[in-house]
Structures are given as C-alpha cells and as structure tokens.
Short mmCIF file of C-alpha atoms in Angstrom, two decimals:
data_model
loop_
_atom_site.label_atom_id
_atom_site.label_comp_id
_atom_site.label_asym_id
_atom_site.label_seq_id
_atom_site.Cartn_x
_atom_site.Cartn_y
_atom_site.Cartn_z
CA ILE A 1 93.03 59.20 39.15
CA TRP A 2 91.74 60.27 36.24
CA GLU A 3 87.87 61.88 36.00
CA TYR A 4 85.43 62.89 33.50
CA ASN A 5 84.41 66.32 32.76
CA MET A 6 81.08 67.58 31.40
CA GLU A 7 81.78 66.84 28.03
CA GLY A 8 82.95 63.20 28.88
CA THR A 9 86.47 64.03 28.18
CA SER A 10 88.98 62.77 30.73
CA THR A 11 90.54 65.35 32.86
CA ASN A 12 93.17 64.59 35.77
CA ALA A 13 92.48 65.45 39.47
CA GLY A 14 96.09 64.84 40.30
CA THR A 15 96.58 68.29 38.28
CA ASP A 16 93.64 70.27 40.31
CA ILE A 17 95.47 68.72 43.66
CA ASN A 18 98.95 70.34 42.61
CA SER A 19 97.33 73.34 41.76
CA ASN A 20 95.59 73.54 45.21
CA ILE A 21 99.23 72.59 46.95
CA GLU A 22 100.90 75.16 44.64
CA SER A 23 98.19 77.56 45.77
CA GLU A 24 98.58 77.02 48.97
CA ARG A 25 102.52 77.13 49.15
CA ILE A 26 102.22 80.76 47.35
CA ARG A 27 99.47 81.55 50.02
CA LEU A 28 101.81 80.17 52.92
CA TYR A 29 104.85 82.31 51.12
CA GLU A 30 103.35 85.51 50.59
CA LYS A 31 101.95 85.68 54.33
CA PHE A 32 105.41 84.57 55.64
CA ARG A 33 107.11 87.23 52.78
CA ASP A 34 104.57 89.77 54.63
CA HIS A 35 105.17 89.08 58.11
CA MET A 36 109.03 88.65 57.45
CA ILE A 37 109.37 92.26 55.82
CA GLU A 38 107.34 93.84 59.09
CA LEU A 39 109.86 92.57 60.94
CA GLN A 40 112.72 93.85 59.02
CA LYS A 41 110.53 97.55 59.29
CA LEU A 42 110.12 97.19 62.76
CA ASN A 43 114.07 96.24 63.36
CA SER A 44 115.12 99.14 61.30
CA GLN A 45 112.99 101.85 63.31
CA ASN A 46 114.18 100.50 66.78
CA PHE A 47 117.89 100.38 65.07
CA ASP A 48 117.21 103.89 64.14
CA LYS A 49 115.92 105.09 67.81
CA ALA A 50 118.42 103.15 69.62
CA ILE A 51 121.16 104.80 67.74
CA LEU A 52 119.38 108.28 68.02
CA SER A 53 118.90 107.67 71.65
CA LEU A 54 122.31 105.95 72.73
CA SER A 55 124.54 108.84 70.56
CA THR A 56 122.38 111.51 72.13
CA THR A 57 122.67 110.54 75.12
CA THR A 58 126.05 109.35 75.56
CA LEU A 59 127.02 113.01 73.99
CA ALA A 60 125.06 114.80 76.73
CA LEU A 61 126.44 112.45 79.50
CA SER A 62 129.87 113.40 78.04
CA LEU A 63 129.70 116.80 77.83
CA ALA A 64 127.92 116.73 81.28
CA PHE A 65 129.93 114.72 83.29
CA ILE A 66 133.43 114.21 81.82
CA LYS A 67 134.98 117.06 83.97
CA ASP A 68 133.60 114.86 87.09
CA ILE A 69 135.56 111.86 85.76
CA VAL A 70 138.71 113.50 84.23
CA ASN A 71 140.27 116.89 85.16
CA LEU A 72 140.18 118.41 81.80
CA GLU A 73 143.13 120.86 82.22
CA ASN A 74 145.71 118.42 82.83
CA ALA A 75 143.73 116.12 80.52
CA ALA A 76 145.82 113.82 78.26
CA CYS A 77 144.54 113.21 74.42
CA ILE A 78 141.83 115.69 74.55
CA SER A 79 141.71 115.48 70.77
CA ILE A 80 140.51 112.01 71.06
CA LEU A 81 137.43 113.47 73.36
CA LYS A 82 136.73 116.29 70.94
CA LEU A 83 136.82 112.94 67.91
CA SER A 84 134.59 111.15 70.19
CA TRP A 85 132.14 114.18 70.40
CA ILE A 86 132.04 114.44 66.62
CA ALA A 87 131.66 110.96 65.62
CA LEU A 88 128.40 111.24 68.08
CA VAL A 89 127.14 114.14 66.73
CA LEU A 90 127.50 112.61 63.19
CA ALA A 91 125.84 109.48 64.21
CA ILE A 92 122.74 111.64 65.20
CA ILE A 93 122.99 113.58 62.43
CA ILE A 94 123.05 110.89 59.99
CA THR A 95 120.48 108.71 61.74
CA LEU A 96 118.11 112.06 61.25
CA LEU A 97 119.08 112.15 57.85
CA SER A 98 118.33 108.62 57.39
CA PHE A 99 114.60 109.38 58.33
CA LEU A 100 114.48 111.93 55.57
CA PHE A 101 115.89 109.39 52.70
CA SER A 102 113.95 106.71 53.81
CA GLN A 103 111.07 109.15 53.19
CA SER A 104 112.43 110.04 49.76
CA ALA A 105 112.70 106.61 49.20
CA ILE A 106 109.61 105.48 49.86
CA THR A 107 107.80 108.40 47.55
CA LYS A 108 110.15 107.60 44.58
CA GLN A 109 109.60 103.52 45.00
CA LEU A 110 105.77 104.83 44.77
CA GLU A 111 106.33 106.62 41.77
CA TYR A 112 108.40 103.83 40.21
CA ALA A 113 105.37 101.39 40.94
CA ASP A 114 102.71 104.08 39.30
CA GLU A 115 105.28 103.92 36.12
CA TYR A 116 105.12 99.90 36.03
CA TYR A 117 101.35 99.13 37.06
CA LEU A 118 99.52 101.64 35.67
CA GLN A 119 101.58 103.21 32.70
CA ASN A 120 102.64 99.62 31.78
CA LYS A 121 106.57 100.96 31.82
CA ASP A 122 108.30 97.63 32.39
CA ALA A 123 111.75 99.35 32.66
CA SER A 124 110.32 100.89 35.92
CA LEU A 125 110.66 97.51 37.56
CA GLU A 126 114.70 98.00 37.16
CA LYS A 127 115.23 101.51 38.08
CA THR A 128 117.37 102.11 41.10
CA ASN A 129 116.13 103.91 44.09
CA PHE A 130 118.99 106.59 44.77
CA PHE A 131 117.51 107.65 48.48
CA ASP A 132 117.11 103.50 48.97
CA ILE A 133 120.84 103.08 48.85
CA LEU A 134 121.32 106.46 50.91
CA ASN A 135 119.21 105.00 53.61
CA ARG A 136 120.75 101.86 53.62
CA TRP A 137 124.40 103.04 53.65
CA SER A 138 123.08 105.94 56.51
CA ALA A 139 122.37 102.81 58.92
CA TYR A 140 125.71 101.35 58.17
CA PHE A 141 127.49 104.82 58.69
CA SER A 142 125.32 105.94 61.88
CA ALA A 143 126.05 102.75 63.64
CA LEU A 144 129.71 102.88 62.72
CA PHE A 145 130.13 106.61 64.09
CA PHE A 146 128.44 105.54 67.30
CA ILE A 147 130.65 102.92 68.02
CA LEU A 148 133.58 104.70 67.12
CA GLY A 149 132.41 107.59 69.31
CA ILE A 150 131.68 105.08 72.06
CA ILE A 151 135.14 103.66 71.75
CA LEU A 152 136.89 106.92 71.58
CA THR A 153 135.26 108.22 74.73
CA VAL A 154 136.37 105.03 76.61
CA ILE A 155 140.04 105.61 75.21
CA PHE A 156 139.92 108.75 76.26
CA VAL A 157 138.85 108.10 80.26
CA GLN A 158 140.80 105.13 80.29
CA SER A 159 143.90 107.43 79.34
CA ASN A 160 143.04 109.93 82.42
CA ILE A 161 141.97 107.59 85.05
#
C-alpha cells in the first residue's frame, strides 16, 4: 500500500508495518531474555544452596552417626570414608568460594561495562572475565565433589554392612 506524505511524495506503509512488527519482536525477545536470565540466576542460587546444605548435612550425619551404622574399629576401607569426608569438605569450600568468585565477576563486569559504555573502549566488550570462568567451573567442581562424597560414603557403608 502506497501513501503520500505531507510533501506529496510516496511512502510505503508496508515498511512502517514491518518496522512495528520488528520493534514488537525485539521487545518480546528482550522480555523473554530478561525472564530467562532471572530464571538462570534463581537456578544458580538454588543450586549453590542445595550443594552447600546437602554437603554440610551429609558430612555432619556421616561424622555423627557412622559409628552407629558401622563398627569403626573393625571397619574395612576406612580410607574410603575419609576420602568421602574430604570430597564433601571440598564441595563446601568450593561452593563458598563460588560466592566470592561471583561477586568479583560482577564487579569486574561492571568495570568492563563502564569502560565500554562511558569511556567508549570497544575492546572492553571482548575482555575475558576470569572470575566468571572461575565461578562457572566452581559449580561443576562443587557438584562433582558432592557426588563423589556421596558415592564414597555409600561404598564405605556397603562394604561394612
């Protein structure tokens, strides 16, 4: 559909419609992206809380009640039990460190944003955030050590029942 503007020259109304559709698509995408980022943040927080509380609880229960389940004086594979405790402690420590890494990553990312947006340093957009990398890897390792601690505890109990 062709229309005329105030000067009498033709314009394409279809272009305006396409522009509105594109603007709406971008708005909906941004809304969806913001929602997904919020879900990702909540998921990460819940993951950290779960690893921390489950590791701490498992370690505490293991330390407190293992003697009631297994006679430690005659226990086989006591080194497996000790390794499970080490793995659980590492899961706790790494999870706690991840909170520090996360805060440092946010601080560093804000610094990069300041450089990019306010100081017009385009190279800041491509900078690697080392603390963000540490934070992501800490999630993998805390989960790994938690799972390892659980598996080793189960192996120890199974070996001694």
